[in-house]
mmCIF file of N, CA and C and ligand atoms in Angstrom:
data_model
loop_
_atom_site.group_PDB
_atom_site.id
_atom_site.type_symbol
_atom_site.label_atom_id
_atom_site.label_comp_id
_atom_site.label_asym_id
_atom_site.label_seq_id
_atom_site.Cartn_x
_atom_site.Cartn_y
_atom_site.Cartn_z
ATOM 1 N N UNK A 1 27.656 -43.241 70.443
ATOM 2 C CA UNK A 1 29.010 -43.718 70.735
ATOM 3 C C UNK A 1 29.881 -42.549 71.198
ATOM 4 N N UNK A 2 30.553 -42.711 72.290
ATOM 5 C CA UNK A 2 31.452 -41.641 72.742
ATOM 6 C C UNK A 2 32.813 -42.221 73.129
ATOM 7 N N UNK A 3 33.842 -41.421 72.858
ATOM 8 C CA UNK A 3 35.174 -41.764 73.342
ATOM 9 C C UNK A 3 35.316 -41.050 74.676
ATOM 10 N N UNK A 4 35.478 -41.831 75.729
ATOM 11 C CA UNK A 4 35.512 -41.222 77.066
ATOM 12 C C UNK A 4 36.900 -40.707 77.432
ATOM 13 N N UNK A 5 37.919 -41.482 77.056
ATOM 14 C CA UNK A 5 39.278 -41.049 77.420
ATOM 15 C C UNK A 5 40.315 -41.728 76.534
ATOM 16 N N UNK A 6 41.479 -41.115 76.520
ATOM 17 C CA UNK A 6 42.607 -41.709 75.801
ATOM 18 C C UNK A 6 43.841 -41.623 76.698
ATOM 19 N N UNK A 7 44.645 -42.673 76.625
ATOM 20 C CA UNK A 7 45.945 -42.667 77.314
ATOM 21 C C UNK A 7 47.016 -42.992 76.301
ATOM 22 N N UNK A 8 48.066 -42.221 76.320
ATOM 23 C CA UNK A 8 49.189 -42.464 75.405
ATOM 24 C C UNK A 8 50.453 -42.649 76.206
ATOM 25 N N UNK A 9 51.290 -43.550 75.732
ATOM 26 C CA UNK A 9 52.611 -43.728 76.338
ATOM 27 C C UNK A 9 53.628 -43.818 75.209
ATOM 28 N N UNK A 10 54.588 -42.925 75.233
ATOM 29 C CA UNK A 10 55.636 -42.884 74.194
ATOM 30 C C UNK A 10 55.052 -42.850 72.785
ATOM 31 N N UNK A 11 54.001 -42.067 72.636
ATOM 32 C CA UNK A 11 53.360 -41.883 71.334
ATOM 33 C C UNK A 11 53.775 -40.526 70.766
ATOM 34 N N UNK A 12 54.517 -40.546 69.654
ATOM 35 C CA UNK A 12 55.061 -39.312 69.048
ATOM 36 C C UNK A 12 55.624 -38.384 70.130
ATOM 37 N N UNK A 13 55.109 -37.134 70.264
ATOM 38 C CA UNK A 13 55.735 -36.217 71.224
ATOM 39 C C UNK A 13 55.266 -36.446 72.665
ATOM 40 N N UNK A 14 54.368 -37.431 72.895
ATOM 41 C CA UNK A 14 53.860 -37.648 74.249
ATOM 42 C C UNK A 14 54.588 -38.775 74.963
ATOM 43 N N UNK A 15 55.220 -38.428 76.070
ATOM 44 C CA UNK A 15 55.786 -39.482 76.913
ATOM 45 C C UNK A 15 54.631 -40.169 77.644
ATOM 46 N N UNK A 16 53.768 -39.365 78.250
ATOM 47 C CA UNK A 16 52.568 -39.853 78.938
ATOM 48 C C UNK A 16 51.462 -38.829 78.704
ATOM 49 N N UNK A 17 50.296 -39.317 78.377
ATOM 50 C CA UNK A 17 49.141 -38.410 78.283
ATOM 51 C C UNK A 17 47.899 -39.158 78.743
ATOM 52 N N UNK A 18 47.113 -38.515 79.582
ATOM 53 C CA UNK A 18 45.799 -39.058 79.940
ATOM 54 C C UNK A 18 44.799 -37.928 79.745
ATOM 55 N N UNK A 19 43.852 -38.144 78.845
ATOM 56 C CA UNK A 19 42.920 -37.089 78.519
ATOM 57 C C UNK A 19 41.494 -37.625 78.602
ATOM 58 N N UNK A 20 40.654 -36.904 79.354
ATOM 59 C CA UNK A 20 39.236 -37.261 79.443
ATOM 60 C C UNK A 20 38.489 -36.349 78.475
ATOM 61 N N UNK A 21 37.558 -36.908 77.725
ATOM 62 C CA UNK A 21 36.802 -36.093 76.783
ATOM 63 C C UNK A 21 35.426 -35.762 77.336
ATOM 64 N N UNK A 22 34.910 -34.640 76.861
ATOM 65 C CA UNK A 22 33.549 -34.259 77.184
ATOM 66 C C UNK A 22 32.599 -35.077 76.318
ATOM 67 N N UNK A 23 31.374 -35.292 76.789
ATOM 68 C CA UNK A 23 30.426 -36.099 76.009
ATOM 69 C C UNK A 23 29.961 -35.396 74.746
ATOM 70 N N UNK A 24 30.111 -34.065 74.708
ATOM 71 C CA UNK A 24 29.704 -33.317 73.522
ATOM 72 C C UNK A 24 30.855 -33.189 72.548
ATOM 73 N N UNK A 25 30.894 -32.038 71.883
ATOM 74 C CA UNK A 25 31.979 -31.781 70.926
ATOM 75 C C UNK A 25 33.233 -31.345 71.683
ATOM 76 N N UNK A 26 34.357 -31.873 71.280
ATOM 77 C CA UNK A 26 35.626 -31.507 71.906
ATOM 78 C C UNK A 26 36.488 -30.762 70.898
ATOM 79 N N UNK A 27 37.082 -29.675 71.338
ATOM 80 C CA UNK A 27 37.968 -28.896 70.471
ATOM 81 C C UNK A 27 39.358 -28.897 71.096
ATOM 82 N N UNK A 28 40.343 -29.318 70.323
ATOM 83 C CA UNK A 28 41.726 -29.278 70.792
ATOM 84 C C UNK A 28 42.369 -28.047 70.181
ATOM 85 N N UNK A 29 42.875 -27.177 70.998
ATOM 86 C CA UNK A 29 43.542 -25.999 70.453
ATOM 87 C C UNK A 29 44.873 -25.794 71.160
ATOM 88 N N UNK A 30 45.778 -25.166 70.466
ATOM 89 C CA UNK A 30 47.093 -24.933 71.051
ATOM 90 C C UNK A 30 48.041 -24.450 69.982
ATOM 91 N N UNK A 31 49.270 -24.267 70.381
ATOM 92 C CA UNK A 31 50.282 -23.760 69.450
ATOM 93 C C UNK A 31 50.614 -24.815 68.398
ATOM 94 N N UNK A 32 51.255 -24.342 67.365
ATOM 95 C CA UNK A 32 51.714 -25.244 66.319
ATOM 96 C C UNK A 32 52.693 -26.266 66.908
ATOM 97 N N UNK A 33 52.580 -27.493 66.439
ATOM 98 C CA UNK A 33 53.494 -28.583 66.837
ATOM 99 C C UNK A 33 53.365 -28.978 68.308
ATOM 100 N N UNK A 34 52.237 -28.666 68.926
ATOM 101 C CA UNK A 34 52.041 -29.071 70.333
ATOM 102 C C UNK A 34 51.583 -30.517 70.453
ATOM 103 N N UNK A 35 51.067 -31.074 69.353
ATOM 104 C CA UNK A 35 50.631 -32.462 69.403
ATOM 105 C C UNK A 35 49.130 -32.656 69.285
ATOM 106 N N UNK A 36 48.417 -31.679 68.743
ATOM 107 C CA UNK A 36 46.958 -31.794 68.576
ATOM 108 C C UNK A 36 46.619 -32.898 67.569
ATOM 109 N N UNK A 37 47.256 -32.804 66.395
ATOM 110 C CA UNK A 37 46.966 -33.805 65.366
ATOM 111 C C UNK A 37 47.434 -35.195 65.814
ATOM 112 N N UNK A 38 48.488 -35.239 66.619
ATOM 113 C CA UNK A 38 48.971 -36.541 67.104
ATOM 114 C C UNK A 38 47.909 -37.243 67.945
ATOM 115 N N UNK A 39 47.128 -36.476 68.706
ATOM 116 C CA UNK A 39 46.060 -37.088 69.518
ATOM 117 C C UNK A 39 44.984 -37.662 68.603
ATOM 118 N N UNK A 40 44.623 -36.892 67.576
ATOM 119 C CA UNK A 40 43.603 -37.379 66.628
ATOM 120 C C UNK A 40 44.123 -38.605 65.881
ATOM 121 N N UNK A 41 45.394 -38.554 65.514
ATOM 122 C CA UNK A 41 45.990 -39.708 64.832
ATOM 123 C C UNK A 41 45.937 -40.944 65.731
ATOM 124 N N UNK A 42 46.223 -40.738 67.028
ATOM 125 C CA UNK A 42 46.222 -41.878 67.964
ATOM 126 C C UNK A 42 44.821 -42.491 68.071
ATOM 127 N N UNK A 43 43.785 -41.645 68.068
ATOM 128 C CA UNK A 43 42.407 -42.163 68.091
ATOM 129 C C UNK A 43 42.179 -43.013 66.841
ATOM 130 N N UNK A 44 42.597 -42.477 65.706
ATOM 131 C CA UNK A 44 42.387 -43.181 64.431
ATOM 132 C C UNK A 44 43.165 -44.504 64.397
ATOM 133 N N UNK A 45 44.406 -44.447 64.854
ATOM 134 C CA UNK A 45 45.236 -45.664 64.868
ATOM 135 C C UNK A 45 44.594 -46.727 65.756
ATOM 136 N N UNK A 46 44.113 -46.295 66.923
ATOM 137 C CA UNK A 46 43.565 -47.265 67.874
ATOM 138 C C UNK A 46 42.259 -47.880 67.361
ATOM 139 N N UNK A 47 41.549 -47.150 66.507
ATOM 140 C CA UNK A 47 40.260 -47.638 65.999
ATOM 141 C C UNK A 47 40.386 -48.402 64.690
ATOM 142 N N UNK A 48 41.488 -48.205 63.979
ATOM 143 C CA UNK A 48 41.606 -48.823 62.652
ATOM 144 C C UNK A 48 42.897 -49.647 62.491
ATOM 145 N N UNK A 49 43.823 -49.458 63.425
ATOM 146 C CA UNK A 49 45.146 -50.114 63.427
ATOM 147 C C UNK A 49 46.133 -49.468 62.452
ATOM 148 N N UNK A 50 45.686 -48.429 61.740
ATOM 149 C CA UNK A 50 46.597 -47.753 60.796
ATOM 150 C C UNK A 50 46.517 -46.244 60.983
ATOM 151 N N UNK A 51 47.606 -45.575 60.623
ATOM 152 C CA UNK A 51 47.594 -44.118 60.699
ATOM 153 C C UNK A 51 47.028 -43.533 59.411
ATOM 154 N N UNK A 52 46.345 -42.398 59.525
ATOM 155 C CA UNK A 52 45.870 -41.713 58.318
ATOM 156 C C UNK A 52 47.048 -41.261 57.473
ATOM 157 N N UNK A 53 48.230 -41.117 58.132
ATOM 158 C CA UNK A 53 49.420 -40.684 57.414
ATOM 159 C C UNK A 53 50.110 -41.870 56.753
ATOM 160 N N UNK A 54 49.527 -43.057 56.916
ATOM 161 C CA UNK A 54 50.128 -44.333 56.497
ATOM 162 C C UNK A 54 51.581 -44.425 56.949
ATOM 163 N N UNK A 55 51.828 -43.852 58.136
ATOM 164 C CA UNK A 55 53.166 -43.936 58.721
ATOM 165 C C UNK A 55 53.405 -45.353 59.248
ATOM 166 N N UNK A 56 54.625 -45.765 59.256
ATOM 167 C CA UNK A 56 54.977 -47.070 59.842
ATOM 168 C C UNK A 56 54.912 -46.951 61.364
ATOM 169 N N UNK A 57 54.676 -48.077 62.028
ATOM 170 C CA UNK A 57 54.576 -48.048 63.490
ATOM 171 C C UNK A 57 55.820 -47.417 64.104
ATOM 172 N N UNK A 58 56.969 -47.695 63.524
ATOM 173 C CA UNK A 58 58.193 -47.154 64.151
ATOM 174 C C UNK A 58 58.313 -45.636 64.008
ATOM 175 N N UNK A 59 57.546 -45.035 63.083
ATOM 176 C CA UNK A 59 57.548 -43.564 62.980
ATOM 177 C C UNK A 59 56.666 -42.925 64.061
ATOM 178 N N UNK A 60 55.684 -43.708 64.502
ATOM 179 C CA UNK A 60 54.730 -43.217 65.496
ATOM 180 C C UNK A 60 55.321 -43.270 66.904
ATOM 181 N N UNK A 61 56.140 -44.293 67.126
ATOM 182 C CA UNK A 61 56.754 -44.470 68.451
ATOM 183 C C UNK A 61 57.650 -43.267 68.736
ATOM 184 N N UNK A 62 57.583 -42.783 69.964
ATOM 185 C CA UNK A 62 58.366 -41.606 70.366
ATOM 186 C C UNK A 62 59.849 -41.820 70.053
ATOM 187 N N UNK A 63 60.482 -40.786 69.571
ATOM 188 C CA UNK A 63 61.901 -40.885 69.213
ATOM 189 C C UNK A 63 62.674 -41.543 70.367
ATOM 190 N N UNK A 64 63.582 -42.435 70.036
ATOM 191 C CA UNK A 64 64.470 -43.105 71.007
ATOM 192 C C UNK A 64 63.766 -44.125 71.903
ATOM 193 N N UNK A 65 62.519 -44.456 71.602
ATOM 194 C CA UNK A 65 61.826 -45.487 72.384
ATOM 195 C C UNK A 65 61.572 -46.696 71.493
ATOM 196 N N UNK A 66 61.282 -47.832 72.120
ATOM 197 C CA UNK A 66 61.078 -49.066 71.341
ATOM 198 C C UNK A 66 59.615 -49.443 71.209
ATOM 199 N N UNK A 67 58.784 -48.908 72.101
ATOM 200 C CA UNK A 67 57.370 -49.247 72.016
ATOM 201 C C UNK A 67 56.478 -48.109 72.477
ATOM 202 N N UNK A 68 55.239 -48.256 72.123
ATOM 203 C CA UNK A 68 54.277 -47.199 72.373
ATOM 204 C C UNK A 68 52.921 -47.848 72.698
ATOM 205 N N UNK A 69 52.154 -47.190 73.566
ATOM 206 C CA UNK A 69 50.830 -47.728 73.925
ATOM 207 C C UNK A 69 49.738 -46.676 73.704
ATOM 208 N N UNK A 70 48.607 -47.147 73.219
ATOM 209 C CA UNK A 70 47.409 -46.301 73.141
ATOM 210 C C UNK A 70 46.291 -47.061 73.844
ATOM 211 N N UNK A 71 45.603 -46.399 74.744
ATOM 212 C CA UNK A 71 44.419 -47.013 75.371
ATOM 213 C C UNK A 71 43.253 -46.061 75.155
ATOM 214 N N UNK A 72 42.170 -46.631 74.696
ATOM 215 C CA UNK A 72 40.985 -45.823 74.423
ATOM 216 C C UNK A 72 39.816 -46.417 75.193
ATOM 217 N N UNK A 73 39.124 -45.568 75.930
ATOM 218 C CA UNK A 73 37.924 -46.019 76.638
ATOM 219 C C UNK A 73 36.719 -45.469 75.891
ATOM 220 N N UNK A 74 35.876 -46.382 75.428
ATOM 221 C CA UNK A 74 34.767 -46.013 74.554
ATOM 222 C C UNK A 74 33.454 -46.500 75.172
ATOM 223 N N UNK A 75 32.369 -45.802 74.882
ATOM 224 C CA UNK A 75 31.048 -46.289 75.313
ATOM 225 C C UNK A 75 30.124 -46.274 74.109
ATOM 226 N N UNK A 76 29.519 -47.430 73.839
ATOM 227 C CA UNK A 76 28.632 -47.529 72.683
ATOM 228 C C UNK A 76 27.364 -48.253 73.095
ATOM 229 N N UNK A 77 26.231 -47.654 72.826
ATOM 230 C CA UNK A 77 24.947 -48.195 73.292
ATOM 231 C C UNK A 77 25.015 -48.520 74.784
ATOM 232 N N UNK A 78 25.708 -47.661 75.483
ATOM 233 C CA UNK A 78 25.923 -47.812 76.929
ATOM 234 C C UNK A 78 26.759 -49.022 77.333
ATOM 235 N N UNK A 79 27.441 -49.631 76.354
ATOM 236 C CA UNK A 79 28.355 -50.739 76.658
ATOM 237 C C UNK A 79 29.788 -50.196 76.604
ATOM 238 N N UNK A 80 30.567 -50.398 77.680
ATOM 239 C CA UNK A 80 31.937 -49.882 77.651
ATOM 240 C C UNK A 80 32.882 -50.824 76.895
ATOM 241 N N UNK A 81 33.802 -50.238 76.156
ATOM 242 C CA UNK A 81 34.849 -51.006 75.465
ATOM 243 C C UNK A 81 36.188 -50.379 75.807
ATOM 244 N N UNK A 82 37.163 -51.226 76.051
ATOM 245 C CA UNK A 82 38.518 -50.713 76.232
ATOM 246 C C UNK A 82 39.372 -51.257 75.091
ATOM 247 N N UNK A 83 39.942 -50.355 74.328
ATOM 248 C CA UNK A 83 40.820 -50.759 73.226
ATOM 249 C C UNK A 83 42.256 -50.498 73.658
ATOM 250 N N UNK A 84 43.089 -51.490 73.508
ATOM 251 C CA UNK A 84 44.509 -51.361 73.841
ATOM 252 C C UNK A 84 45.345 -51.662 72.618
ATOM 253 N N UNK A 85 46.249 -50.764 72.305
ATOM 254 C CA UNK A 85 47.154 -51.026 71.182
ATOM 255 C C UNK A 85 48.580 -50.864 71.654
ATOM 256 N N UNK A 86 49.385 -51.853 71.311
ATOM 257 C CA UNK A 86 50.781 -51.877 71.731
ATOM 258 C C UNK A 86 51.625 -51.914 70.457
ATOM 259 N N UNK A 87 52.262 -50.785 70.153
ATOM 260 C CA UNK A 87 53.061 -50.686 68.928
ATOM 261 C C UNK A 87 54.518 -50.978 69.264
ATOM 262 N N UNK A 88 55.124 -51.796 68.421
ATOM 263 C CA UNK A 88 56.526 -52.174 68.676
ATOM 264 C C UNK A 88 57.369 -51.837 67.459
ATOM 265 N N UNK A 89 58.633 -51.539 67.717
ATOM 266 C CA UNK A 89 59.495 -51.062 66.646
ATOM 267 C C UNK A 89 59.706 -52.112 65.549
ATOM 268 N N UNK A 90 60.031 -53.317 65.951
ATOM 269 C CA UNK A 90 60.396 -54.322 64.937
ATOM 270 C C UNK A 90 59.505 -55.551 64.959
ATOM 271 N N UNK A 91 58.351 -55.439 65.598
ATOM 272 C CA UNK A 91 57.441 -56.591 65.679
ATOM 273 C C UNK A 91 56.028 -56.134 65.366
ATOM 274 N N UNK A 92 55.153 -57.074 65.013
ATOM 275 C CA UNK A 92 53.765 -56.684 64.751
ATOM 276 C C UNK A 92 53.125 -56.115 66.016
ATOM 277 N N UNK A 93 52.167 -55.244 65.829
ATOM 278 C CA UNK A 93 51.509 -54.614 66.975
ATOM 279 C C UNK A 93 50.582 -55.607 67.670
ATOM 280 N N UNK A 94 50.352 -55.379 68.944
ATOM 281 C CA UNK A 94 49.383 -56.178 69.698
ATOM 282 C C UNK A 94 48.139 -55.341 69.930
ATOM 283 N N UNK A 95 46.968 -55.966 69.745
ATOM 284 C CA UNK A 95 45.708 -55.231 69.932
ATOM 285 C C UNK A 95 44.806 -56.065 70.841
ATOM 286 N N UNK A 96 44.160 -55.422 71.791
ATOM 287 C CA UNK A 96 43.220 -56.138 72.655
ATOM 288 C C UNK A 96 41.940 -55.326 72.792
ATOM 289 N N UNK A 97 40.828 -56.058 72.832
ATOM 290 C CA UNK A 97 39.527 -55.438 73.088
ATOM 291 C C UNK A 97 39.046 -55.967 74.429
ATOM 292 N N UNK A 98 38.810 -55.082 75.367
ATOM 293 C CA UNK A 98 38.431 -55.469 76.733
ATOM 294 C C UNK A 98 39.397 -56.500 77.312
ATOM 295 N N UNK A 99 40.683 -56.297 77.031
ATOM 296 C CA UNK A 99 41.716 -57.161 77.613
ATOM 297 C C UNK A 99 41.923 -58.468 76.876
ATOM 298 N N UNK A 100 41.123 -58.728 75.841
ATOM 299 C CA UNK A 100 41.263 -59.985 75.098
ATOM 300 C C UNK A 100 41.980 -59.713 73.779
ATOM 301 N N UNK A 101 43.157 -60.332 73.588
ATOM 302 C CA UNK A 101 43.905 -60.067 72.358
ATOM 303 C C UNK A 101 43.119 -60.510 71.124
ATOM 304 N N UNK A 102 43.194 -59.714 70.064
ATOM 305 C CA UNK A 102 42.539 -60.100 68.812
ATOM 306 C C UNK A 102 43.611 -60.483 67.799
ATOM 307 N N UNK A 103 43.236 -61.306 66.838
ATOM 308 C CA UNK A 103 44.198 -61.781 65.844
ATOM 309 C C UNK A 103 44.184 -60.928 64.595
ATOM 310 N N UNK A 104 42.987 -60.468 64.230
ATOM 311 C CA UNK A 104 42.875 -59.676 62.996
ATOM 312 C C UNK A 104 42.430 -58.264 63.342
ATOM 313 N N UNK A 105 43.119 -57.298 62.744
ATOM 314 C CA UNK A 105 42.779 -55.902 63.011
ATOM 315 C C UNK A 105 41.329 -55.618 62.622
ATOM 316 N N UNK A 106 40.794 -56.394 61.676
ATOM 317 C CA UNK A 106 39.422 -56.147 61.215
ATOM 318 C C UNK A 106 38.404 -56.362 62.337
ATOM 319 N N UNK A 107 38.802 -57.056 63.392
ATOM 320 C CA UNK A 107 37.884 -57.238 64.526
ATOM 321 C C UNK A 107 37.591 -55.907 65.230
ATOM 322 N N UNK A 108 38.448 -54.930 64.965
ATOM 323 C CA UNK A 108 38.227 -53.594 65.547
ATOM 324 C C UNK A 108 37.096 -52.846 64.865
ATOM 325 N N UNK A 109 36.899 -53.169 63.590
ATOM 326 C CA UNK A 109 35.966 -52.377 62.798
ATOM 327 C C UNK A 109 34.555 -52.523 63.352
ATOM 328 N N UNK A 110 33.871 -51.387 63.387
ATOM 329 C CA UNK A 110 32.490 -51.426 63.866
ATOM 330 C C UNK A 110 32.361 -51.058 65.328
ATOM 331 N N UNK A 111 33.476 -51.026 66.056
ATOM 332 C CA UNK A 111 33.361 -50.623 67.466
ATOM 333 C C UNK A 111 33.292 -49.098 67.536
ATOM 334 N N UNK A 112 34.287 -48.439 66.962
ATOM 335 C CA UNK A 112 34.272 -46.977 66.921
ATOM 336 C C UNK A 112 34.176 -46.538 65.468
ATOM 337 N N UNK A 113 33.189 -45.732 65.175
ATOM 338 C CA UNK A 113 33.043 -45.225 63.811
ATOM 339 C C UNK A 113 33.811 -43.922 63.714
ATOM 340 N N UNK A 114 34.918 -43.962 62.993
ATOM 341 C CA UNK A 114 35.773 -42.787 62.966
ATOM 342 C C UNK A 114 36.001 -42.330 61.525
ATOM 343 N N UNK A 115 35.857 -41.038 61.334
ATOM 344 C CA UNK A 115 36.136 -40.429 60.025
ATOM 345 C C UNK A 115 37.163 -39.337 60.259
ATOM 346 N N UNK A 116 38.203 -39.328 59.458
ATOM 347 C CA UNK A 116 39.273 -38.352 59.641
ATOM 348 C C UNK A 116 39.244 -37.361 58.493
ATOM 349 N N UNK A 117 38.938 -36.108 58.785
ATOM 350 C CA UNK A 117 39.002 -35.048 57.766
ATOM 351 C C UNK A 117 40.259 -34.238 58.040
ATOM 352 N N UNK A 118 41.064 -34.068 57.046
ATOM 353 C CA UNK A 118 42.296 -33.311 57.234
ATOM 354 C C UNK A 118 42.387 -32.256 56.156
ATOM 355 N N UNK A 119 42.550 -31.015 56.592
ATOM 356 C CA UNK A 119 42.657 -29.923 55.647
ATOM 357 C C UNK A 119 44.096 -29.408 55.681
ATOM 358 N N UNK A 120 44.760 -29.464 54.580
ATOM 359 C CA UNK A 120 46.138 -28.933 54.531
ATOM 360 C C UNK A 120 46.114 -27.591 53.825
ATOM 361 N N UNK A 121 46.555 -26.568 54.541
ATOM 362 C CA UNK A 121 46.600 -25.244 53.914
ATOM 363 C C UNK A 121 48.012 -24.665 54.030
HETATM 364 N N1 LIG B 1 57.927 -40.198 66.639
HETATM 365 C C1 LIG B 1 57.944 -38.994 67.234
HETATM 366 N N2 LIG B 1 58.560 -38.843 68.434
HETATM 367 C C2 LIG B 1 58.575 -37.639 69.057
HETATM 368 N N3 LIG B 1 57.983 -36.527 68.582
HETATM 369 C C3 LIG B 1 57.353 -36.639 67.396
HETATM 370 C C4 LIG B 1 57.306 -37.856 66.654
HETATM 371 N N4 LIG B 1 56.592 -37.655 65.516
HETATM 372 C C5 LIG B 1 56.236 -36.355 65.541
HETATM 373 N N5 LIG B 1 56.696 -35.739 66.649
HETATM 374 C C6 LIG B 1 56.537 -34.339 67.050
HETATM 375 O O1 LIG B 1 55.165 -33.997 67.106
HETATM 376 C C7 LIG B 1 55.043 -32.588 66.888
HETATM 377 C C8 LIG B 1 53.931 -32.303 65.911
HETATM 378 O O2 LIG B 1 52.731 -32.674 66.481
HETATM 379 P P1 LIG B 1 51.350 -32.349 65.770
HETATM 380 O O3 LIG B 1 50.314 -33.213 66.435
HETATM 381 O O4 LIG B 1 51.479 -32.461 64.293
HETATM 382 O O5 LIG B 1 51.159 -30.821 66.216
HETATM 383 P P2 LIG B 1 49.908 -29.868 66.009
HETATM 384 O O6 LIG B 1 48.824 -30.626 65.292
HETATM 385 O O7 LIG B 1 49.512 -29.467 67.412
HETATM 386 O O8 LIG B 1 50.450 -28.714 65.228
HETATM 387 C C9 LIG B 1 56.382 -32.096 66.346
HETATM 388 O O9 LIG B 1 57.022 -31.362 67.369
HETATM 389 C C10 LIG B 1 57.128 -33.392 66.029
HETATM 390 O O10 LIG B 1 58.520 -33.274 66.236
HETATM 391 MG MG1 LIG B 2 48.028 -30.298 63.423
#
């Protein structure tokens, strides 16, 4: 299973981001507060519908915006999946798999196997 790319719109400090990943191991590096952990959080949110920080959707949405989008392009057993998440300030989030809206977030489980390790020092 590989995550091929991520697109963010009004997600935390990102107004727009389009990032393609390498098929191997990817390392995100940069200065403090550049948004590295925010990208990992967005992957986790898009795969599980919740943040590891258990933040509310309105905390994730970029300051002064009303909504936020995450798109993840995934390949599993050579089958492509597109996950779309639409976070709204005062309404439940919308989630779609390959363009088809899902009703229960649990329908996401099993598509991307994601484990989040966080070390606070
Ligand atoms: N809802 C938000 N809107 C805009 N910026 C945000 C939001 N939430 C967090 N940030 C910004 O994200 C930055 C921290 O990003 P983070 O991914 O933790 O950085 P890194 O992991 O690279 O040190 C901070 O500058 C913070 O102000
Ligand atoms: Mg960080």
